[in-house]
């Protein structure tokens, strides 16, 4: 909450709880690492490699000092040999990639046999769990609500929002074996996040201009601390929610462990 807009902080805090308990055998790849904020908060040690196509974001990640190595490249052309990484993770990244299959097949190529690939993505419910959709359903019906959901996904550049079983199938079609999957982010949490997202408008502008969400995180930490107990109560248990708005999937590459 001290380092990002509340809506983003709430969602990422659930993902921090999920990822913090996962085994991460080195070398580790962060697919779509962005500015490195997530890796800085979740992990106590540096991630081996972070990749992102956005050079400006990589500069911020370099300042964050959360990675041993940073590479500017697309997810379907990673300059590493076959089976190089033992762990790959992608947090809220795959939904933004128009052509998903080439990226997943590239992750399969560079993942060691027996290695693990973790990713979080929106479910098909994500755009349904918005205040605009809920309001239009109540007042105008499904037709206008459907148009709103399409606009919502277009605005956030969400190309892939599928049910948990569909995400499992997509991973399996690209050669992975699914270890685990579940949904997180209850309807209440997702609707709340969507309601407070506009409050983060100034932070998004600041991020564009200064490549960081807040000017003085230490002062913001003091300012938002009174809201911390309330936020904890709201988010409690949200890291695993039946019929959640987001999906976590863990997969492995078949073969003997490297």
mmCIF file of N, CA, C and O in Angstrom, residues 5-11 126 130-131 148 152 155-156 189-204 213:
data_model
loop_
_atom_site.group_PDB
_atom_site.id
_atom_site.type_symbol
_atom_site.label_atom_id
_atom_site.label_comp_id
_atom_site.label_asym_id
_atom_site.label_seq_id
_atom_site.Cartn_x
_atom_site.Cartn_y
_atom_site.Cartn_z
ATOM 1 N N UNK A 5 -0.757 2.015 -5.956
ATOM 2 C CA UNK A 5 -2.172 2.328 -5.729
ATOM 3 C C UNK A 5 -2.872 1.198 -4.987
ATOM 4 O O UNK A 5 -2.518 0.030 -5.141
ATOM 5 N N UNK A 6 -3.886 1.548 -4.204
ATOM 6 C CA UNK A 6 -4.530 0.556 -3.346
ATOM 7 C C UNK A 6 -5.046 -0.655 -4.120
ATOM 8 O O UNK A 6 -4.859 -1.799 -3.694
ATOM 9 N N UNK A 7 -5.716 -0.410 -5.251
ATOM 10 C CA UNK A 7 -6.286 -1.534 -6.006
ATOM 11 C C UNK A 7 -5.200 -2.499 -6.452
ATOM 12 O O UNK A 7 -5.349 -3.724 -6.338
ATOM 13 N N UNK A 8 -4.105 -1.973 -6.950
ATOM 14 C CA UNK A 8 -2.985 -2.822 -7.367
ATOM 15 C C UNK A 8 -2.351 -3.501 -6.167
ATOM 16 O O UNK A 8 -2.010 -4.697 -6.213
ATOM 17 N N UNK A 9 -2.205 -2.770 -5.076
ATOM 18 C CA UNK A 9 -1.594 -3.325 -3.872
ATOM 19 C C UNK A 9 -2.423 -4.469 -3.302
ATOM 20 O O UNK A 9 -1.877 -5.489 -2.855
ATOM 21 N N UNK A 10 -3.750 -4.338 -3.324
ATOM 22 C CA UNK A 10 -4.608 -5.391 -2.784
ATOM 23 C C UNK A 10 -4.454 -6.685 -3.589
ATOM 24 O O UNK A 10 -4.311 -7.766 -3.033
ATOM 25 N N UNK A 11 -4.487 -6.550 -4.924
ATOM 26 C CA UNK A 11 -4.356 -7.745 -5.764
ATOM 27 C C UNK A 11 -2.975 -8.366 -5.610
ATOM 28 O O UNK A 11 -2.847 -9.585 -5.467
ATOM 29 N N UNK A 126 -13.410 -12.193 -14.212
ATOM 30 C CA UNK A 126 -12.741 -10.971 -13.777
ATOM 31 C C UNK A 126 -13.500 -9.712 -14.208
ATOM 32 O O UNK A 126 -13.735 -8.808 -13.399
ATOM 33 N N UNK A 130 -16.867 -6.407 -11.708
ATOM 34 C CA UNK A 130 -16.571 -4.979 -11.759
ATOM 35 C C UNK A 130 -17.841 -4.214 -11.405
ATOM 36 O O UNK A 130 -18.955 -4.700 -11.641
ATOM 37 N N UNK A 131 -17.658 -3.013 -10.864
ATOM 38 C CA UNK A 131 -18.845 -2.252 -10.460
ATOM 39 C C UNK A 131 -19.687 -1.863 -11.677
ATOM 40 O O UNK A 131 -20.917 -1.847 -11.615
ATOM 41 N N UNK A 148 -19.935 -3.461 -21.951
ATOM 42 C CA UNK A 148 -19.051 -2.872 -20.947
ATOM 43 C C UNK A 148 -17.868 -3.788 -20.652
ATOM 44 O O UNK A 148 -16.728 -3.332 -20.564
ATOM 45 N N UNK A 152 -13.983 -2.952 -20.985
ATOM 46 C CA UNK A 152 -13.098 -3.100 -19.826
ATOM 47 C C UNK A 152 -11.855 -3.896 -20.201
ATOM 48 O O UNK A 152 -10.722 -3.489 -19.909
ATOM 49 N N UNK A 155 -9.597 -1.886 -22.530
ATOM 50 C CA UNK A 155 -8.882 -0.822 -21.826
ATOM 51 C C UNK A 155 -7.651 -1.355 -21.104
ATOM 52 O O UNK A 155 -6.568 -0.764 -21.148
ATOM 53 N N UNK A 156 -7.808 -2.508 -20.439
ATOM 54 C CA UNK A 156 -6.704 -3.082 -19.669
ATOM 55 C C UNK A 156 -5.842 -4.026 -20.512
ATOM 56 O O UNK A 156 -4.922 -4.639 -19.989
ATOM 57 N N UNK A 189 -13.743 -8.821 -3.208
ATOM 58 C CA UNK A 189 -12.432 -8.181 -3.327
ATOM 59 C C UNK A 189 -12.260 -7.569 -4.712
ATOM 60 O O UNK A 189 -11.783 -6.434 -4.850
ATOM 61 N N UNK A 190 -12.667 -8.297 -5.750
ATOM 62 C CA UNK A 190 -12.508 -7.789 -7.118
ATOM 63 C C UNK A 190 -13.373 -6.552 -7.358
ATOM 64 O O UNK A 190 -12.920 -5.583 -7.982
ATOM 65 N N UNK A 191 -14.610 -6.581 -6.897
ATOM 66 C CA UNK A 191 -15.480 -5.410 -7.073
ATOM 67 C C UNK A 191 -14.930 -4.218 -6.305
ATOM 68 O O UNK A 191 -14.919 -3.085 -6.813
ATOM 69 N N UNK A 192 -14.442 -4.452 -5.080
ATOM 70 C CA UNK A 192 -13.840 -3.367 -4.306
ATOM 71 C C UNK A 192 -12.633 -2.792 -5.034
ATOM 72 O O UNK A 192 -12.480 -1.564 -5.138
ATOM 73 N N UNK A 193 -11.770 -3.654 -5.543
ATOM 74 C CA UNK A 193 -10.596 -3.190 -6.283
ATOM 75 C C UNK A 193 -10.989 -2.324 -7.470
ATOM 76 O O UNK A 193 -10.366 -1.296 -7.754
ATOM 77 N N UNK A 194 -12.027 -2.754 -8.181
ATOM 78 C CA UNK A 194 -12.473 -1.995 -9.343
ATOM 79 C C UNK A 194 -13.049 -0.644 -8.931
ATOM 80 O O UNK A 194 -12.860 0.359 -9.629
ATOM 81 N N UNK A 195 -13.728 -0.609 -7.789
ATOM 82 C CA UNK A 195 -14.301 0.653 -7.308
ATOM 83 C C UNK A 195 -13.222 1.668 -6.943
ATOM 84 O O UNK A 195 -13.377 2.871 -7.191
ATOM 85 N N UNK A 196 -12.131 1.192 -6.342
ATOM 86 C CA UNK A 196 -11.102 2.127 -5.885
ATOM 87 C C UNK A 196 -10.003 2.355 -6.926
ATOM 88 O O UNK A 196 -9.141 3.205 -6.724
ATOM 89 N N UNK A 197 -10.054 1.615 -8.040
ATOM 90 C CA UNK A 197 -9.030 1.781 -9.082
ATOM 91 C C UNK A 197 -8.911 3.220 -9.585
ATOM 92 O O UNK A 197 -7.793 3.707 -9.804
ATOM 93 N N UNK A 198 -10.039 3.960 -9.785
ATOM 94 C CA UNK A 198 -9.905 5.343 -10.260
ATOM 95 C C UNK A 198 -9.109 6.241 -9.315
ATOM 96 O O UNK A 198 -8.513 7.232 -9.765
ATOM 97 N N UNK A 199 -9.056 5.898 -8.030
ATOM 98 C CA UNK A 199 -8.276 6.689 -7.081
ATOM 99 C C UNK A 199 -6.786 6.629 -7.388
ATOM 100 O O UNK A 199 -6.019 7.489 -6.958
ATOM 101 N N UNK A 200 -6.383 5.598 -8.130
ATOM 102 C CA UNK A 200 -4.980 5.451 -8.488
ATOM 103 C C UNK A 200 -4.592 6.188 -9.759
ATOM 104 O O UNK A 200 -3.449 6.081 -10.197
ATOM 105 N N UNK A 201 -5.526 6.956 -10.331
ATOM 106 C CA UNK A 201 -5.236 7.691 -11.551
ATOM 107 C C UNK A 201 -3.985 8.551 -11.473
ATOM 108 O O UNK A 201 -3.104 8.474 -12.350
ATOM 109 N N UNK A 202 -3.847 9.391 -10.440
ATOM 110 C CA UNK A 202 -2.632 10.203 -10.320
ATOM 111 C C UNK A 202 -1.364 9.359 -10.238
ATOM 112 O O UNK A 202 -0.325 9.741 -10.792
ATOM 113 N N UNK A 203 -1.440 8.209 -9.573
ATOM 114 C CA UNK A 203 -0.265 7.342 -9.462
ATOM 115 C C UNK A 203 0.121 6.775 -10.826
ATOM 116 O O UNK A 203 1.312 6.638 -11.137
ATOM 117 N N UNK A 204 -0.864 6.445 -11.659
ATOM 118 C CA UNK A 204 -0.567 5.929 -12.996
ATOM 119 C C UNK A 204 0.114 7.001 -13.847
ATOM 120 O O UNK A 204 1.034 6.714 -14.609
ATOM 121 N N UNK A 213 5.629 4.485 -8.745
ATOM 122 C CA UNK A 213 4.248 4.749 -8.365
ATOM 123 C C UNK A 213 4.113 5.916 -7.410
ATOM 124 O O UNK A 213 3.144 6.670 -7.478
#
